[in-house]
Amino acid sequence: MSGNGDAVVAAVERVAERIEAERDHLTQLDSAIGDADHGGNMARGWAAAADAAHDLDDRDPETVAKTVGKTLMSEVGGASGPLFGGSLVFAGAELEGGVTAETAVAFAETYLEKVTDRGDARVGDVTMVDALTPAVHTFKKSIETDDRPPLEALARAVDAAERGVAFTVPLRARKGRASYLGWRSVGHQDPGATSTLFILEELLETAADRLDEPIPDVDATSPTIPDEETDGTDADGTNSKVDAEGDS
Ligand code: ADP
Ligand code: MG
């Protein structure tokens, strides 16, 4: 049975097209702080993954995700192949029984957990984790806490990933090839965080297409920073200024 596996196949095909269109862009980013292969690696891997997904007789979402993951593992190579592919194989199990808001959150969390387990990178190390972490956290909160519709939750996740990508620019890389550059990595956007954002953008486009709804216009969720002009007392009565200073 296909469940909503056809939508997952459509998403994979769409991602493959986008990555192919961004091949030179990703190569350029990787030539600044790596070895200029990220565009080629990803384009080759996603093209093969789209073919493999397209050819499946059994298109249930779990099978599609696992097939795509295995193909990425064998075709992408580099540091990013096992991270994108291996994590997808593992997280694919969460889609057993179809894609719902609930299984999508479980999938996203497991995927992030696997990427950080395997790569041992944390937020701020200048890797794909910098795009993925805010996206997954925002998606989960939007669904589970804020009770937002799935399409809006996904739009918020993409917005969060976008800011995560921007966050990689002024930081020093601590993982992967870019870390060999030391301070020279500062000022460059991470290729893997960027390709992660492109993938998320295409998932959002596919979901909007399938639901035949426009992509919700989301404002950047502003972090709660105490106003310098006030005494630092937040609306809930806690004094975050004192808390923050209490650490030093
Ligand atoms: P390679 O670095 O082997 O040439 P790619 O160029 O395909 O592989 O991928 C580089 C990207 O992989 C980086 O931009 C970064 O986002 C990601 N990456 C590298 N190492 C790690 C890691 N330990 N954890 C998470 N992501 C990583
Ligand atoms: Mg590279």
PDB file of C-alpha atoms and ligand atoms in Angstrom:
ATOM      1  CA  MET A   1       0.000   0.000   0.000  1.00  0.00           C
ATOM      2  CA  SER A   2       1.223   3.449  -0.807  1.00  0.00           C
ATOM      3  CA  GLY A   3      -0.192   5.473   2.136  1.00  0.00           C
ATOM      4  CA  ASN A   4       1.149   8.947   1.429  1.00  0.00           C
ATOM      5  CA  GLY A   5       4.346   7.526   0.011  1.00  0.00           C
ATOM      6  CA  ASP A   6       3.679   9.142  -3.365  1.00  0.00           C
ATOM      7  CA  ALA A   7       4.039  12.536  -1.680  1.00  0.00           C
ATOM      8  CA  VAL A   8       7.364  11.425  -0.213  1.00  0.00           C
ATOM      9  CA  VAL A   9       8.573  10.314  -3.651  1.00  0.00           C
ATOM     10  CA  ALA A  10       7.452  13.668  -5.086  1.00  0.00           C
ATOM     11  CA  ALA A  11       9.385  15.459  -2.338  1.00  0.00           C
ATOM     12  CA  VAL A  12      12.540  13.474  -3.097  1.00  0.00           C
ATOM     13  CA  GLU A  13      12.261  14.264  -6.810  1.00  0.00           C
ATOM     14  CA  ARG A  14      11.808  17.911  -6.006  1.00  0.00           C
ATOM     15  CA  VAL A  15      14.821  17.943  -3.677  1.00  0.00           C
ATOM     16  CA  ALA A  16      16.921  16.296  -6.414  1.00  0.00           C
ATOM     17  CA  GLU A  17      15.972  19.040  -8.880  1.00  0.00           C
ATOM     18  CA  ARG A  18      16.751  21.804  -6.412  1.00  0.00           C
ATOM     19  CA  ILE A  19      20.099  20.326  -5.415  1.00  0.00           C
ATOM     20  CA  GLU A  20      21.014  19.960  -9.086  1.00  0.00           C
ATOM     21  CA  ALA A  21      20.080  23.626  -9.632  1.00  0.00           C
ATOM     22  CA  GLU A  22      22.232  24.621  -6.642  1.00  0.00           C
ATOM     23  CA  ARG A  23      25.157  22.353  -7.545  1.00  0.00           C
ATOM     24  CA  ASP A  24      27.526  25.202  -8.464  1.00  0.00           C
ATOM     25  CA  HIS A  25      26.409  27.308  -5.523  1.00  0.00           C
ATOM     26  CA  LEU A  26      27.135  24.466  -3.072  1.00  0.00           C
ATOM     27  CA  THR A  27      30.461  23.745  -4.764  1.00  0.00           C
ATOM     28  CA  GLN A  28      31.402  27.389  -4.431  1.00  0.00           C
ATOM     29  CA  LEU A  29      30.590  27.397  -0.706  1.00  0.00           C
ATOM     30  CA  ASP A  30      32.605  24.209  -0.202  1.00  0.00           C
ATOM     31  CA  SER A  31      35.558  25.579  -2.173  1.00  0.00           C
ATOM     32  CA  ALA A  32      35.865  28.449   0.309  1.00  0.00           C
ATOM     33  CA  ILE A  33      36.177  26.268   3.434  1.00  0.00           C
ATOM     34  CA  GLY A  34      36.414  22.686   2.146  1.00  0.00           C
ATOM     35  CA  ASP A  35      37.372  20.717  -0.952  1.00  0.00           C
ATOM     36  CA  ALA A  36      34.763  21.901  -3.457  1.00  0.00           C
ATOM     37  CA  ASP A  37      32.892  18.595  -3.715  1.00  0.00           C
ATOM     38  CA  HIS A  38      29.655  19.216  -1.804  1.00  0.00           C
ATOM     39  CA  GLY A  39      27.652  20.291  -4.872  1.00  0.00           C
ATOM     40  CA  GLY A  40      28.788  17.321  -6.929  1.00  0.00           C
ATOM     41  CA  ASN A  41      28.417  14.875  -4.028  1.00  0.00           C
ATOM     42  CA  MET A  42      24.886  15.968  -3.270  1.00  0.00           C
ATOM     43  CA  ALA A  43      23.692  16.291  -6.874  1.00  0.00           C
ATOM     44  CA  ARG A  44      24.949  12.782  -7.699  1.00  0.00           C
ATOM     45  CA  GLY A  45      23.432  11.316  -4.531  1.00  0.00           C
ATOM     46  CA  TRP A  46      20.017  12.940  -4.812  1.00  0.00           C
ATOM     47  CA  ALA A  47      19.688  12.135  -8.516  1.00  0.00           C
ATOM     48  CA  ALA A  48      20.342   8.459  -7.724  1.00  0.00           C
ATOM     49  CA  ALA A  49      17.985   8.643  -4.729  1.00  0.00           C
ATOM     50  CA  ALA A  50      15.182  10.116  -6.840  1.00  0.00           C
ATOM     51  CA  ASP A  51      15.629   7.317  -9.405  1.00  0.00           C
ATOM     52  CA  ALA A  52      15.610   4.653  -6.696  1.00  0.00           C
ATOM     53  CA  ALA A  53      12.504   6.146  -5.068  1.00  0.00           C
ATOM     54  CA  HIS A  54      10.742   6.482  -8.415  1.00  0.00           C
ATOM     55  CA  ASP A  55      11.406   2.829  -9.269  1.00  0.00           C
ATOM     56  CA  LEU A  56       9.988   1.443  -6.018  1.00  0.00           C
ATOM     57  CA  ASP A  57       6.965  -0.842  -6.302  1.00  0.00           C
ATOM     58  CA  ASP A  58       6.203  -0.419  -2.627  1.00  0.00           C
ATOM     59  CA  ARG A  59       5.963   3.304  -1.994  1.00  0.00           C
ATOM     60  CA  ASP A  60       5.108   3.426   1.681  1.00  0.00           C
ATOM     61  CA  PRO A  61       6.877   6.379   3.349  1.00  0.00           C
ATOM     62  CA  GLU A  62       9.128   4.205   5.505  1.00  0.00           C
ATOM     63  CA  THR A  63      10.388   2.237   2.493  1.00  0.00           C
ATOM     64  CA  VAL A  64      10.906   5.400   0.455  1.00  0.00           C
ATOM     65  CA  ALA A  65      12.860   7.110   3.257  1.00  0.00           C
ATOM     66  CA  LYS A  66      15.041   4.062   3.857  1.00  0.00           C
ATOM     67  CA  THR A  67      15.707   3.571   0.139  1.00  0.00           C
ATOM     68  CA  VAL A  68      16.675   7.224  -0.269  1.00  0.00           C
ATOM     69  CA  GLY A  69      18.905   7.028   2.827  1.00  0.00           C
ATOM     70  CA  LYS A  70      20.721   3.917   1.597  1.00  0.00           C
ATOM     71  CA  THR A  71      21.240   5.461  -1.819  1.00  0.00           C
ATOM     72  CA  LEU A  72      22.608   8.676  -0.297  1.00  0.00           C
ATOM     73  CA  MET A  73      24.947   6.625   1.901  1.00  0.00           C
ATOM     74  CA  SER A  74      26.433   4.848  -1.076  1.00  0.00           C
ATOM     75  CA  GLU A  75      26.409   7.735  -3.576  1.00  0.00           C
ATOM     76  CA  VAL A  76      27.115  11.000  -1.743  1.00  0.00           C
ATOM     77  CA  GLY A  77      30.399  10.076  -0.079  1.00  0.00           C
ATOM     78  CA  GLY A  78      32.442  12.605   1.895  1.00  0.00           C
ATOM     79  CA  ALA A  79      31.593  13.441   5.469  1.00  0.00           C
ATOM     80  CA  SER A  80      28.054  14.385   4.588  1.00  0.00           C
ATOM     81  CA  GLY A  81      26.937  11.151   2.832  1.00  0.00           C
ATOM     82  CA  PRO A  82      26.771   8.958   5.951  1.00  0.00           C
ATOM     83  CA  LEU A  83      25.255  11.841   7.933  1.00  0.00           C
ATOM     84  CA  PHE A  84      22.433  12.588   5.488  1.00  0.00           C
ATOM     85  CA  GLY A  85      21.968   8.973   4.383  1.00  0.00           C
ATOM     86  CA  GLY A  86      22.569   6.958   7.545  1.00  0.00           C
ATOM     87  CA  SER A  87      20.358   9.236   9.621  1.00  0.00           C
ATOM     88  CA  LEU A  88      17.584   8.997   7.059  1.00  0.00           C
ATOM     89  CA  VAL A  89      17.712   5.180   7.061  1.00  0.00           C
ATOM     90  CA  PHE A  90      17.417   5.226  10.833  1.00  0.00           C
ATOM     91  CA  ALA A  91      14.740   7.928  11.128  1.00  0.00           C
ATOM     92  CA  GLY A  92      12.727   6.380   8.278  1.00  0.00           C
ATOM     93  CA  ALA A  93      11.414   3.777  10.732  1.00  0.00           C
ATOM     94  CA  GLU A  94       9.398   6.547  12.420  1.00  0.00           C
ATOM     95  CA  LEU A  95       7.290   6.871   9.260  1.00  0.00           C
ATOM     96  CA  GLU A  96       5.892   3.365   9.539  1.00  0.00           C
ATOM     97  CA  GLY A  97       2.176   3.743   9.006  1.00  0.00           C
ATOM     98  CA  GLY A  98       2.417   7.006   7.084  1.00  0.00           C
ATOM     99  CA  VAL A  99       3.290  10.663   7.438  1.00  0.00           C
ATOM    100  CA  THR A 100       1.229  12.501  10.045  1.00  0.00           C
ATOM    101  CA  ALA A 101       2.124  15.543  12.148  1.00  0.00           C
ATOM    102  CA  GLU A 102       3.005  13.156  14.957  1.00  0.00           C
ATOM    103  CA  THR A 103       5.218  10.806  12.922  1.00  0.00           C
ATOM    104  CA  ALA A 104       6.848  13.777  11.190  1.00  0.00           C
ATOM    105  CA  VAL A 105       7.938  15.172  14.560  1.00  0.00           C
ATOM    106  CA  ALA A 106       9.282  11.761  15.624  1.00  0.00           C
ATOM    107  CA  PHE A 107      11.085  11.449  12.286  1.00  0.00           C
ATOM    108  CA  ALA A 108      12.639  14.910  12.604  1.00  0.00           C
ATOM    109  CA  GLU A 109      13.801  14.330  16.177  1.00  0.00           C
ATOM    110  CA  THR A 110      15.306  10.927  15.421  1.00  0.00           C
ATOM    111  CA  TYR A 111      17.028  12.296  12.327  1.00  0.00           C
ATOM    112  CA  LEU A 112      18.614  15.137  14.327  1.00  0.00           C
ATOM    113  CA  GLU A 113      19.633  12.757  17.091  1.00  0.00           C
ATOM    114  CA  LYS A 114      21.381  10.465  14.590  1.00  0.00           C
ATOM    115  CA  VAL A 115      23.179  13.313  12.837  1.00  0.00           C
ATOM    116  CA  THR A 116      24.534  14.630  16.136  1.00  0.00           C
ATOM    117  CA  ASP A 117      25.404  11.099  17.362  1.00  0.00           C
ATOM    118  CA  ARG A 118      27.308  10.230  14.230  1.00  0.00           C
ATOM    119  CA  GLY A 119      28.978  13.562  13.588  1.00  0.00           C
ATOM    120  CA  ASP A 120      29.467  14.603  17.195  1.00  0.00           C
ATOM    121  CA  ALA A 121      28.817  18.233  16.223  1.00  0.00           C
ATOM    122  CA  ARG A 122      26.844  20.678  18.321  1.00  0.00           C
ATOM    123  CA  VAL A 123      25.131  23.952  17.466  1.00  0.00           C
ATOM    124  CA  GLY A 124      27.771  26.548  16.700  1.00  0.00           C
ATOM    125  CA  ASP A 125      30.373  24.112  15.310  1.00  0.00           C
ATOM    126  CA  VAL A 126      29.477  25.316  11.779  1.00  0.00           C
ATOM    127  CA  THR A 127      27.887  22.224  10.237  1.00  0.00           C
ATOM    128  CA  MET A 128      24.512  21.041   8.989  1.00  0.00           C
ATOM    129  CA  VAL A 129      23.548  20.744  12.670  1.00  0.00           C
ATOM    130  CA  ASP A 130      23.285  24.551  12.796  1.00  0.00           C
ATOM    131  CA  ALA A 131      20.432  24.522  10.273  1.00  0.00           C
ATOM    132  CA  LEU A 132      18.863  21.286  11.424  1.00  0.00           C
ATOM    133  CA  THR A 133      18.650  21.919  15.166  1.00  0.00           C
ATOM    134  CA  PRO A 134      16.607  25.147  15.091  1.00  0.00           C
ATOM    135  CA  ALA A 135      14.421  23.659  12.351  1.00  0.00           C
ATOM    136  CA  VAL A 136      13.618  20.494  14.318  1.00  0.00           C
ATOM    137  CA  HIS A 137      13.090  22.317  17.611  1.00  0.00           C
ATOM    138  CA  THR A 138      10.824  24.883  15.971  1.00  0.00           C
ATOM    139  CA  PHE A 139       8.843  22.191  14.135  1.00  0.00           C
ATOM    140  CA  LYS A 140       8.301  20.175  17.309  1.00  0.00           C
ATOM    141  CA  LYS A 141       7.273  23.191  19.377  1.00  0.00           C
ATOM    142  CA  SER A 142       4.967  24.503  16.662  1.00  0.00           C
ATOM    143  CA  ILE A 143       3.130  21.163  16.480  1.00  0.00           C
ATOM    144  CA  GLU A 144       3.173  19.976  20.066  1.00  0.00           C
ATOM    145  CA  THR A 145       3.114  23.146  22.145  1.00  0.00           C
ATOM    146  CA  ASP A 146       1.647  25.824  19.901  1.00  0.00           C
ATOM    147  CA  ASP A 147      -0.788  23.480  18.159  1.00  0.00           C
ATOM    148  CA  ARG A 148      -0.065  25.001  14.734  1.00  0.00           C
ATOM    149  CA  PRO A 149      -1.163  23.314  11.495  1.00  0.00           C
ATOM    150  CA  PRO A 150       1.604  21.112  10.013  1.00  0.00           C
ATOM    151  CA  LEU A 151       2.191  23.375   6.987  1.00  0.00           C
ATOM    152  CA  GLU A 152       2.705  26.406   9.201  1.00  0.00           C
ATOM    153  CA  ALA A 153       4.961  24.386  11.512  1.00  0.00           C
ATOM    154  CA  LEU A 154       7.064  23.411   8.511  1.00  0.00           C
ATOM    155  CA  ALA A 155       7.189  27.017   7.288  1.00  0.00           C
ATOM    156  CA  ARG A 156       8.414  28.069  10.728  1.00  0.00           C
ATOM    157  CA  ALA A 157      11.012  25.307  10.665  1.00  0.00           C
ATOM    158  CA  VAL A 158      12.325  26.542   7.311  1.00  0.00           C
ATOM    159  CA  ASP A 159      12.494  30.078   8.663  1.00  0.00           C
ATOM    160  CA  ALA A 160      14.456  28.829  11.678  1.00  0.00           C
ATOM    161  CA  ALA A 161      16.848  26.882   9.432  1.00  0.00           C
ATOM    162  CA  GLU A 162      17.443  29.993   7.361  1.00  0.00           C
ATOM    163  CA  ARG A 163      18.584  31.876  10.421  1.00  0.00           C
ATOM    164  CA  GLY A 164      20.682  28.876  11.464  1.00  0.00           C
ATOM    165  CA  VAL A 165      22.489  29.011   8.128  1.00  0.00           C
ATOM    166  CA  ALA A 166      23.186  32.740   8.577  1.00  0.00           C
ATOM    167  CA  PHE A 167      24.541  31.926  12.045  1.00  0.00           C
ATOM    168  CA  THR A 168      27.298  29.745  10.501  1.00  0.00           C
ATOM    169  CA  VAL A 169      28.877  32.752   8.763  1.00  0.00           C
ATOM    170  CA  PRO A 170      30.492  34.625  11.676  1.00  0.00           C
ATOM    171  CA  LEU A 171      31.573  31.525  13.604  1.00  0.00           C
ATOM    172  CA  ARG A 172      34.732  29.460  13.556  1.00  0.00           C
ATOM    173  CA  ALA A 173      34.238  25.895  12.266  1.00  0.00           C
ATOM    174  CA  ARG A 174      34.882  23.209  14.866  1.00  0.00           C
ATOM    175  CA  LYS A 175      34.006  20.064  12.903  1.00  0.00           C
ATOM    176  CA  GLY A 176      34.675  18.642   9.476  1.00  0.00           C
ATOM    177  CA  ARG A 177      37.130  19.846   6.862  1.00  0.00           C
ATOM    178  CA  ALA A 178      36.346  23.524   7.470  1.00  0.00           C
ATOM    179  CA  SER A 179      37.756  23.218  11.003  1.00  0.00           C
ATOM    180  CA  TYR A 180      41.254  22.670   9.538  1.00  0.00           C
ATOM    181  CA  LEU A 181      41.188  26.323   8.500  1.00  0.00           C
ATOM    182  CA  GLY A 182      40.970  27.541  12.080  1.00  0.00           C
ATOM    183  CA  TRP A 183      40.127  31.228  12.207  1.00  0.00           C
ATOM    184  CA  ARG A 184      40.155  31.464   8.403  1.00  0.00           C
ATOM    185  CA  SER A 185      36.809  29.638   8.407  1.00  0.00           C
ATOM    186  CA  VAL A 186      35.201  32.725   9.954  1.00  0.00           C
ATOM    187  CA  GLY A 187      33.105  34.690   7.465  1.00  0.00           C
ATOM    188  CA  HIS A 188      31.990  31.721   5.372  1.00  0.00           C
ATOM    189  CA  GLN A 189      28.606  30.027   5.112  1.00  0.00           C
ATOM    190  CA  ASP A 190      28.576  26.277   5.750  1.00  0.00           C
ATOM    191  CA  PRO A 191      27.773  24.188   2.654  1.00  0.00           C
ATOM    192  CA  GLY A 192      26.040  21.344   4.536  1.00  0.00           C
ATOM    193  CA  ALA A 193      23.838  23.743   6.519  1.00  0.00           C
ATOM    194  CA  THR A 194      22.948  25.406   3.226  1.00  0.00           C
ATOM    195  CA  SER A 195      22.008  22.159   1.462  1.00  0.00           C
ATOM    196  CA  THR A 196      19.974  21.175   4.530  1.00  0.00           C
ATOM    197  CA  LEU A 197      18.017  24.427   4.174  1.00  0.00           C
ATOM    198  CA  PHE A 198      17.398  23.736   0.458  1.00  0.00           C
ATOM    199  CA  ILE A 199      16.053  20.270   1.306  1.00  0.00           C
ATOM    200  CA  LEU A 200      13.708  21.705   3.938  1.00  0.00           C
ATOM    201  CA  GLU A 201      12.512  24.392   1.517  1.00  0.00           C
ATOM    202  CA  GLU A 202      11.593  21.721  -1.016  1.00  0.00           C
ATOM    203  CA  LEU A 203       9.775  19.639   1.606  1.00  0.00           C
ATOM    204  CA  LEU A 204       7.733  22.739   2.384  1.00  0.00           C
ATOM    205  CA  GLU A 205       7.013  23.407  -1.304  1.00  0.00           C
ATOM    206  CA  THR A 206       5.926  19.793  -1.801  1.00  0.00           C
ATOM    207  CA  ALA A 207       3.662  19.855   1.254  1.00  0.00           C
ATOM    208  CA  ALA A 208       2.030  23.124   0.125  1.00  0.00           C
ATOM    209  CA  ASP A 209       1.504  21.681  -3.379  1.00  0.00           C
ATOM    210  CA  ARG A 210      -0.034  18.491  -2.044  1.00  0.00           C
ATOM    211  CA  LEU A 211      -2.358  20.346   0.324  1.00  0.00           C
ATOM    212  CA  ASP A 212      -3.091  22.910  -2.388  1.00  0.00           C
ATOM    213  CA  GLU A 213      -2.507  25.674   0.128  1.00  0.00           C
ATOM    214  CA  PRO A 214      -0.260  28.745  -0.043  1.00  0.00           C
ATOM    215  CA  ILE A 215       2.893  28.692   2.066  1.00  0.00           C
ATOM    216  CA  PRO A 216       2.019  30.509   5.305  1.00  0.00           C
ATOM    217  CA  ASP A 217       3.785  33.798   5.813  1.00  0.00           C
ATOM    218  CA  VAL A 218       5.653  33.406   9.083  1.00  0.00           C
ATOM    219  CA  ASP A 219       7.457  36.102  10.979  1.00  0.00           C
ATOM    220  CA  ALA A 220      10.769  35.255  12.522  1.00  0.00           C
ATOM    221  CA  THR A 221      10.072  34.080  16.059  1.00  0.00           C
ATOM    222  CA  SER A 222      11.849  36.689  18.143  1.00  0.00           C
ATOM    223  CA  PRO A 223      13.803  35.377  21.088  1.00  0.00           C
ATOM    224  CA  THR A 224      12.861  36.788  24.465  1.00  0.00           C
ATOM    225  CA  ILE A 225      15.657  39.164  25.252  1.00  0.00           C
ATOM    226  CA  PRO A 226      15.157  41.507  28.188  1.00  0.00           C
ATOM    227  CA  ASP A 227      14.914  45.111  27.054  1.00  0.00           C
ATOM    228  CA  GLU A 228      18.072  47.051  27.978  1.00  0.00           C
ATOM    229  CA  GLU A 229      15.898  50.073  28.715  1.00  0.00           C
ATOM    230  CA  THR A 230      13.948  48.292  31.434  1.00  0.00           C
ATOM    231  CA  ASP A 231      15.092  46.691  34.658  1.00  0.00           C
ATOM    232  CA  GLY A 232      15.241  43.282  32.977  1.00  0.00           C
ATOM    233  CA  THR A 233      11.995  42.043  34.471  1.00  0.00           C
ATOM    234  CA  ASP A 234      10.137  39.885  31.962  1.00  0.00           C
ATOM    235  CA  ALA A 235       6.370  39.821  31.546  1.00  0.00           C
ATOM    236  CA  ASP A 236       6.142  36.700  33.704  1.00  0.00           C
ATOM    237  CA  GLY A 237       7.756  38.541  36.604  1.00  0.00           C
ATOM    238  CA  THR A 238      11.087  36.674  36.528  1.00  0.00           C
ATOM    239  CA  ASN A 239      14.199  38.765  36.433  1.00  0.00           C
ATOM    240  CA  SER A 240      16.185  37.283  33.562  1.00  0.00           C
ATOM    241  CA  LYS A 241      18.842  39.988  33.702  1.00  0.00           C
ATOM    242  CA  VAL A 242      19.836  38.917  37.179  1.00  0.00           C
ATOM    243  CA  ASP A 243      19.656  35.221  36.162  1.00  0.00           C
ATOM    244  CA  ALA A 244      21.950  35.836  33.219  1.00  0.00           C
ATOM    245  CA  GLU A 245      24.445  37.799  35.271  1.00  0.00           C
ATOM    246  CA  GLY A 246      24.257  35.266  38.061  1.00  0.00           C
ATOM    247  CA  ASP A 247      26.365  32.867  35.966  1.00  0.00           C
ATOM    248  CA  SER A 248      29.460  35.033  35.966  1.00  0.00           C
TER     249      SER A 248
HETATM  250  P1  ADP B   1      33.604  16.521   2.902  1.00  0.00           P
HETATM  251  O1  ADP B   1      33.728  17.513   4.015  1.00  0.00           O
HETATM  252  O2  ADP B   1      34.077  15.175   3.295  1.00  0.00           O
HETATM  253  O3  ADP B   1      34.202  17.025   1.628  1.00  0.00           O
HETATM  254  P2  ADP B   1      31.012  17.366   1.930  1.00  0.00           P
HETATM  255  O4  ADP B   1      31.747  18.458   1.271  1.00  0.00           O
HETATM  256  O5  ADP B   1      30.055  16.603   1.091  1.00  0.00           O
HETATM  257  O6  ADP B   1      32.008  16.350   2.636  1.00  0.00           O
HETATM  258  O7  ADP B   1      30.169  17.935   3.151  1.00  0.00           O
HETATM  259  C1  ADP B   1      30.657  18.984   3.963  1.00  0.00           C
HETATM  260  C2  ADP B   1      29.599  19.310   4.989  1.00  0.00           C
HETATM  261  O8  ADP B   1      29.409  18.220   5.871  1.00  0.00           O
HETATM  262  C3  ADP B   1      29.960  20.480   5.876  1.00  0.00           C
HETATM  263  O9  ADP B   1      29.615  21.701   5.277  1.00  0.00           O
HETATM  264  C4  ADP B   1      29.171  20.207   7.145  1.00  0.00           C
HETATM  265  O10 ADP B   1      27.886  20.799   7.092  1.00  0.00           O
HETATM  266  C5  ADP B   1      28.991  18.709   7.120  1.00  0.00           C
HETATM  267  N1  ADP B   1      29.791  18.075   8.171  1.00  0.00           N
HETATM  268  C6  ADP B   1      31.103  17.791   8.143  1.00  0.00           C
HETATM  269  N2  ADP B   1      31.472  17.197   9.300  1.00  0.00           N
HETATM  270  C7  ADP B   1      30.369  17.120  10.074  1.00  0.00           C
HETATM  271  C8  ADP B   1      30.078  16.614  11.387  1.00  0.00           C
HETATM  272  N3  ADP B   1      31.034  16.055  12.141  1.00  0.00           N
HETATM  273  N4  ADP B   1      28.805  16.721  11.847  1.00  0.00           N
HETATM  274  C9  ADP B   1      27.844  17.280  11.095  1.00  0.00           C
HETATM  275  N5  ADP B   1      28.036  17.761   9.853  1.00  0.00           N
HETATM  276  C10 ADP B   1      29.291  17.684   9.359  1.00  0.00           C
HETATM  277 MG    MG B   2      33.658  18.772   0.683  1.00  0.00          MG
END
